[in-house]
Short mmCIF file of C-alpha atoms in Angstrom, two decimals:
data_model
loop_
_atom_site.label_atom_id
_atom_site.label_comp_id
_atom_site.label_asym_id
_atom_site.label_seq_id
_atom_site.Cartn_x
_atom_site.Cartn_y
_atom_site.Cartn_z
CA MET U 1 -39.19 -42.25 -17.97
CA ASP U 2 -40.31 -38.86 -19.25
CA LYS U 3 -39.35 -35.73 -17.35
CA THR U 4 -41.01 -32.40 -16.71
CA LEU U 5 -39.54 -29.22 -15.29
CA SER U 6 -40.90 -27.91 -12.00
CA ARG U 7 -41.11 -24.21 -11.30
CA ASP U 8 -37.76 -24.06 -9.47
CA GLY U 9 -35.97 -25.90 -12.30
CA THR U 10 -36.03 -29.37 -10.71
CA LEU U 11 -36.62 -32.24 -13.13
CA ILE U 12 -39.44 -34.59 -12.12
CA ALA U 13 -39.41 -38.06 -13.71
CA TYR U 14 -42.68 -39.81 -14.55
CA ARG U 15 -44.06 -42.76 -16.48
CA ARG U 16 -47.36 -43.24 -18.31
CA ARG U 17 -49.31 -46.50 -18.67
CA GLY U 18 -52.58 -47.24 -20.45
CA GLU U 19 -55.08 -45.04 -22.24
CA GLY U 20 -58.09 -43.10 -21.02
CA PRO U 21 -58.72 -40.26 -18.55
CA PRO U 22 -55.48 -39.23 -16.79
CA LEU U 23 -54.88 -40.51 -13.25
CA ILE U 24 -51.82 -39.54 -11.19
CA LEU U 25 -50.61 -41.79 -8.36
CA VAL U 26 -48.74 -40.04 -5.53
CA ASN U 27 -46.54 -42.33 -3.46
CA GLY U 28 -46.09 -42.08 0.27
CA ALA U 29 -43.09 -42.33 2.59
CA LEU U 30 -40.04 -44.08 1.08
CA GLY U 31 -42.04 -44.75 -2.12
CA THR U 32 -41.08 -44.16 -5.75
CA ALA U 33 -42.75 -44.58 -9.13
CA ALA U 34 -41.71 -48.23 -9.00
CA THR U 35 -43.61 -48.67 -5.73
CA GLU U 36 -46.86 -47.73 -7.47
CA ALA U 37 -46.22 -49.86 -10.58
CA PRO U 38 -48.38 -52.87 -9.48
CA LEU U 39 -51.40 -50.63 -8.88
CA ALA U 40 -50.72 -48.71 -12.10
CA ARG U 41 -50.79 -51.93 -14.12
CA LEU U 42 -54.18 -52.86 -12.64
CA LEU U 43 -55.64 -49.44 -13.46
CA ALA U 44 -54.05 -49.08 -16.92
CA PRO U 45 -56.95 -50.80 -18.76
CA HIS U 46 -59.22 -47.95 -17.61
CA PHE U 47 -56.99 -44.85 -17.37
CA GLU U 48 -53.78 -43.26 -18.54
CA VAL U 49 -51.98 -43.87 -15.25
CA VAL U 50 -49.08 -41.62 -14.35
CA THR U 51 -46.56 -42.65 -11.68
CA TYR U 52 -43.71 -40.37 -10.71
CA ASP U 53 -40.64 -40.12 -8.53
CA ARG U 54 -41.32 -37.39 -6.02
CA ARG U 55 -38.63 -34.78 -5.43
CA GLY U 56 -35.43 -36.30 -4.03
CA ARG U 57 -36.32 -39.86 -5.10
CA GLY U 58 -35.37 -42.16 -7.94
CA ALA U 59 -34.77 -40.41 -11.25
CA SER U 60 -36.12 -37.02 -10.12
CA GLY U 61 -33.99 -34.13 -8.99
CA ASP U 62 -34.04 -32.29 -5.69
CA GLY U 63 -33.58 -28.79 -4.35
CA SER U 64 -32.49 -27.14 -1.15
CA PRO U 65 -33.91 -26.01 1.14
CA TYR U 66 -36.97 -28.23 1.01
CA ALA U 67 -40.43 -26.65 1.17
CA VAL U 68 -43.85 -28.24 0.80
CA GLU U 69 -44.63 -25.55 -1.77
CA ARG U 70 -41.97 -27.02 -4.08
CA GLU U 71 -43.67 -30.42 -4.02
CA ILE U 72 -46.99 -28.76 -4.79
CA GLU U 73 -45.30 -27.07 -7.76
CA ASP U 74 -43.95 -30.47 -8.84
CA LEU U 75 -47.47 -31.89 -8.90
CA ALA U 76 -48.71 -28.81 -10.75
CA ALA U 77 -46.00 -29.26 -13.41
CA LEU U 78 -46.90 -32.93 -13.74
CA THR U 79 -50.59 -32.05 -14.07
CA GLN U 80 -49.75 -29.62 -16.85
CA ALA U 81 -47.57 -32.21 -18.61
CA VAL U 82 -50.35 -34.79 -18.47
CA GLY U 83 -52.97 -32.32 -19.68
CA GLY U 84 -56.56 -31.76 -18.67
CA ARG U 85 -57.78 -32.20 -15.11
CA PRO U 86 -56.40 -35.54 -13.93
CA SER U 87 -57.79 -37.53 -11.06
CA VAL U 88 -55.29 -38.12 -8.25
CA PHE U 89 -54.77 -40.95 -5.77
CA GLY U 90 -52.31 -40.56 -2.91
CA VAL U 91 -51.16 -43.06 -0.30
CA GLY U 92 -50.10 -42.03 3.20
CA ALA U 93 -48.24 -38.73 3.14
CA GLY U 94 -48.75 -38.75 -0.63
CA GLY U 95 -52.44 -38.37 0.08
CA ALA U 96 -51.77 -35.37 2.29
CA LEU U 97 -49.65 -33.87 -0.51
CA ALA U 98 -52.45 -34.41 -3.04
CA LEU U 99 -54.88 -32.62 -0.74
CA GLU U 100 -52.45 -29.75 -0.11
CA ALA U 101 -51.97 -29.35 -3.86
CA GLN U 102 -55.71 -29.19 -4.55
CA ALA U 103 -56.22 -26.73 -1.68
CA ALA U 104 -53.50 -24.58 -3.29
CA GLY U 105 -55.36 -24.57 -6.61
CA VAL U 106 -53.77 -27.44 -8.54
CA PRO U 107 -56.67 -28.76 -10.66
CA ALA U 108 -58.00 -32.28 -10.08
CA ALA U 109 -61.13 -33.98 -11.40
CA ARG U 110 -61.44 -36.19 -8.32
CA LEU U 111 -59.21 -37.14 -5.39
CA ALA U 112 -58.83 -40.35 -3.43
CA VAL U 113 -56.48 -40.81 -0.48
CA TYR U 114 -55.55 -43.78 1.66
CA GLU U 115 -54.76 -43.13 5.32
CA PRO U 116 -52.90 -39.81 5.34
CA PRO U 117 -51.14 -40.22 8.72
CA TYR U 118 -52.56 -37.27 10.61
CA THR U 119 -52.45 -37.53 14.40
CA PRO U 120 -55.21 -35.30 15.76
CA GLY U 121 -55.68 -34.78 19.49
CA ALA U 122 -53.19 -33.59 22.10
CA PRO U 123 -51.45 -36.97 22.61
CA GLY U 124 -51.11 -37.46 18.85
CA LEU U 125 -49.70 -34.00 18.25
CA LEU U 126 -47.20 -34.43 21.08
CA PHE U 127 -46.14 -37.80 19.66
CA LYS U 128 -45.74 -36.28 16.19
CA ALA U 129 -43.59 -33.44 17.55
CA GLY U 130 -41.32 -35.93 19.33
CA CYS U 131 -40.93 -38.06 16.20
CA THR U 132 -40.15 -34.97 14.11
CA ALA U 133 -37.39 -33.91 16.48
CA ARG U 134 -35.89 -37.39 16.60
CA LEU U 135 -36.06 -37.79 12.82
CA HIS U 136 -34.19 -34.56 12.22
CA ARG U 137 -31.52 -35.51 14.78
CA LEU U 138 -30.94 -38.84 13.02
CA LEU U 139 -30.76 -37.30 9.55
CA SER U 140 -28.48 -34.48 10.75
CA ALA U 141 -26.14 -37.15 12.15
CA GLY U 142 -26.18 -38.99 8.81
CA ASP U 143 -27.91 -42.00 10.35
CA ARG U 144 -30.14 -42.92 7.40
CA GLY U 145 -30.71 -46.42 8.71
CA GLY U 146 -31.84 -45.04 12.04
CA ALA U 147 -34.29 -42.72 10.27
CA VAL U 148 -35.77 -45.61 8.30
CA GLU U 149 -36.01 -47.72 11.46
CA LEU U 150 -37.78 -44.86 13.27
CA PHE U 151 -40.35 -44.59 10.49
CA LEU U 152 -40.96 -48.34 10.40
CA SER U 153 -41.38 -48.58 14.16
CA VAL U 154 -43.81 -45.64 14.21
CA THR U 155 -45.90 -47.32 11.50
CA GLY U 156 -46.14 -50.51 13.54
CA VAL U 157 -43.44 -52.76 12.09
CA ALA U 158 -42.17 -55.13 14.78
CA ALA U 159 -38.54 -54.86 15.92
CA ASP U 160 -37.67 -58.39 14.77
CA MET U 161 -39.06 -57.62 11.31
CA VAL U 162 -37.00 -54.42 11.12
CA ALA U 163 -33.90 -56.43 12.06
CA ARG U 164 -34.58 -58.86 9.20
CA MET U 165 -35.19 -55.98 6.80
CA ARG U 166 -31.83 -54.46 7.73
CA ARG U 167 -30.14 -57.62 6.40
CA ALA U 168 -32.09 -57.63 3.14
CA PRO U 169 -30.97 -55.97 -0.14
CA LEU U 170 -34.05 -53.72 0.04
CA TRP U 171 -32.59 -51.86 3.01
CA ARG U 172 -30.05 -50.02 0.89
CA THR U 173 -32.87 -48.78 -1.35
CA LEU U 174 -34.81 -47.52 1.66
CA GLU U 175 -31.76 -45.73 3.02
CA SER U 176 -31.23 -44.00 -0.34
CA VAL U 177 -34.50 -42.09 0.09
CA ALA U 178 -34.38 -41.76 3.89
CA HIS U 179 -33.84 -37.99 3.67
CA THR U 180 -37.30 -37.65 2.10
CA LEU U 181 -38.88 -38.82 5.35
CA ALA U 182 -38.30 -35.23 6.50
CA TYR U 183 -40.20 -34.05 3.41
CA ASP U 184 -43.21 -36.21 4.25
CA ASP U 185 -43.01 -35.07 7.86
CA ALA U 186 -43.19 -31.45 6.66
CA VAL U 187 -46.21 -32.19 4.46
CA LEU U 188 -48.08 -33.38 7.56
CA GLY U 189 -47.34 -30.18 9.48
CA THR U 190 -48.14 -30.50 13.17
CA GLY U 191 -50.10 -33.68 12.54
CA ALA U 192 -53.49 -32.01 12.91
CA VAL U 193 -55.97 -32.16 10.03
CA PRO U 194 -55.72 -28.64 8.49
CA VAL U 195 -59.47 -28.05 8.51
CA GLU U 196 -59.40 -24.39 7.43
CA ARG U 197 -56.99 -24.99 4.56
CA PHE U 198 -58.81 -28.07 3.32
CA ALA U 199 -62.04 -26.09 3.10
CA SER U 200 -60.51 -24.99 -0.23
CA VAL U 201 -60.47 -28.55 -1.61
CA THR U 202 -63.20 -28.39 -4.25
CA ALA U 203 -62.77 -31.85 -5.80
CA ARG U 204 -65.00 -34.72 -4.78
CA THR U 205 -62.75 -36.75 -2.47
CA LEU U 206 -62.82 -40.35 -1.27
CA VAL U 207 -60.99 -40.96 2.01
CA VAL U 208 -60.20 -44.64 2.55
CA CYS U 209 -58.89 -46.59 5.53
CA GLY U 210 -58.32 -50.27 6.20
CA GLY U 211 -60.62 -52.28 8.41
CA PHE U 212 -57.57 -53.81 10.15
CA SER U 213 -55.75 -50.49 10.54
CA PRO U 214 -55.24 -49.02 14.03
CA ALA U 215 -58.17 -47.19 15.60
CA THR U 216 -56.21 -43.93 15.34
CA ALA U 217 -56.06 -44.28 11.54
CA ARG U 218 -59.77 -45.02 11.29
CA THR U 219 -60.58 -42.03 13.49
CA SER U 220 -58.29 -39.58 11.70
CA THR U 221 -59.58 -40.55 8.25
CA ARG U 222 -63.17 -39.95 9.36
CA LEU U 223 -62.16 -36.54 10.73
CA LEU U 224 -60.45 -35.79 7.43
CA ALA U 225 -63.48 -36.81 5.37
CA ASP U 226 -65.70 -34.61 7.54
CA ALA U 227 -63.35 -31.65 7.03
CA LEU U 228 -63.53 -31.84 3.22
CA PRO U 229 -66.43 -30.00 1.56
CA ARG U 230 -67.10 -32.92 -0.80
CA GLY U 231 -65.47 -35.73 1.16
CA ARG U 232 -66.79 -39.18 1.92
CA HIS U 233 -65.31 -42.05 3.88
CA ARG U 234 -64.92 -45.72 3.07
CA THR U 235 -63.44 -48.60 5.04
CA LEU U 236 -61.82 -51.44 3.10
CA THR U 237 -62.47 -54.71 4.91
CA GLY U 238 -59.38 -56.82 5.43
CA GLN U 239 -56.88 -54.07 4.65
CA ALA U 240 -54.30 -52.47 6.92
CA ARG U 241 -51.60 -49.84 6.49
CA GLU U 242 -49.90 -51.96 3.81
CA LEU U 243 -52.57 -51.63 1.15
CA ALA U 244 -52.98 -54.46 -1.39
CA PRO U 245 -53.19 -53.08 -4.96
CA GLN U 246 -55.81 -55.66 -5.95
CA ALA U 247 -58.05 -54.46 -3.08
CA ILE U 248 -57.98 -50.75 -3.90
CA ALA U 249 -57.87 -50.95 -7.72
CA PRO U 250 -61.59 -51.74 -8.28
CA VAL U 251 -62.60 -49.08 -5.74
CA LEU U 252 -60.54 -46.44 -7.56
CA ALA U 253 -61.69 -47.60 -11.00
CA ASP U 254 -65.33 -47.18 -9.98
CA PHE U 255 -64.83 -43.87 -8.19
CA PHE U 256 -62.76 -42.18 -10.90
CA ALA U 257 -64.75 -43.63 -13.80
CA ARG U 258 -67.89 -41.96 -12.46
CA ASP U 259 -66.34 -38.55 -13.10
CA ALA U 260 -65.36 -39.60 -16.62
CA ARG U 261 -68.92 -40.74 -17.29
CA VAL U 262 -70.33 -37.45 -15.97
CA ARG U 263 -67.99 -35.45 -18.17
CA GLN U 264 -68.90 -37.54 -21.22
CA ALA U 265 -72.60 -37.07 -20.51
CA SER U 266 -72.15 -33.30 -20.07
CA SER U 267 -70.20 -33.13 -23.33
CA ALA U 268 -72.88 -35.07 -25.14
CA GLN U 269 -75.59 -32.77 -23.78
CA GLY U 270 -73.58 -29.76 -24.90
CA VAL U 271 -73.25 -31.12 -28.42
CA HIS U 272 -76.97 -31.99 -28.52
CA GLY U 273 -77.88 -28.56 -27.26
CA GLY U 274 -75.68 -26.95 -29.88
CA GLN U 275 -77.31 -28.95 -32.64
CA ALA U 276 -80.77 -28.09 -31.36
CA SER U 277 -80.01 -24.40 -31.41
#
């Protein structure tokens, strides 16, 4: 993996696949660059796909204390390393991070996000606050397994499935990045869609949810799309919170390729105009 230096001196590890317009994939809770590899391989025939280990995960470094601004700086450094104005796709809290970065001025050609887990409404905000408090108690006590179990239960994984996962080799990998659940929690703030801040998101943005996802996810993604100046919503039939790469890949390829075609057309018109003059 290549590495780039973030503003605070933290090394961020990333990998490139394919050729074409740059596209950065931002993983969600407990994810790493490896998590996004199946989707990256499907998109590589159309784009130069960049996957990376977010701060505190995999081959990337970390810093203390954590701040959402540092993760925005990480994405800015990665954007600079890739060159140009990449498109960005983020899953879950990774989608929220991508939106926060664009609102803060990190350039992006287009954005797409899948179910950033905002929890608008009084009951949702109260639930989020309770989960935040419990998560920090577990991590402060060093109970990484408990933190992972809390996240899985909140996202709808049944207790018997969690018990089976605890006995699987994967569990140790999940525990190794359990501390970053607090990072994702911070990215989501109170859980409300930050309408005023996201008014600064200038990129055309596709907000996607699964047709089999909970009603709360479908509602929050529509609220998010409405809050974005150039946002639109799409529901993927047959998909739920665990998104299948083969389901989202053609949607992303079409959405991001449109921007590439527009830029090519604009460039061609510029050249033609220059010749005419």
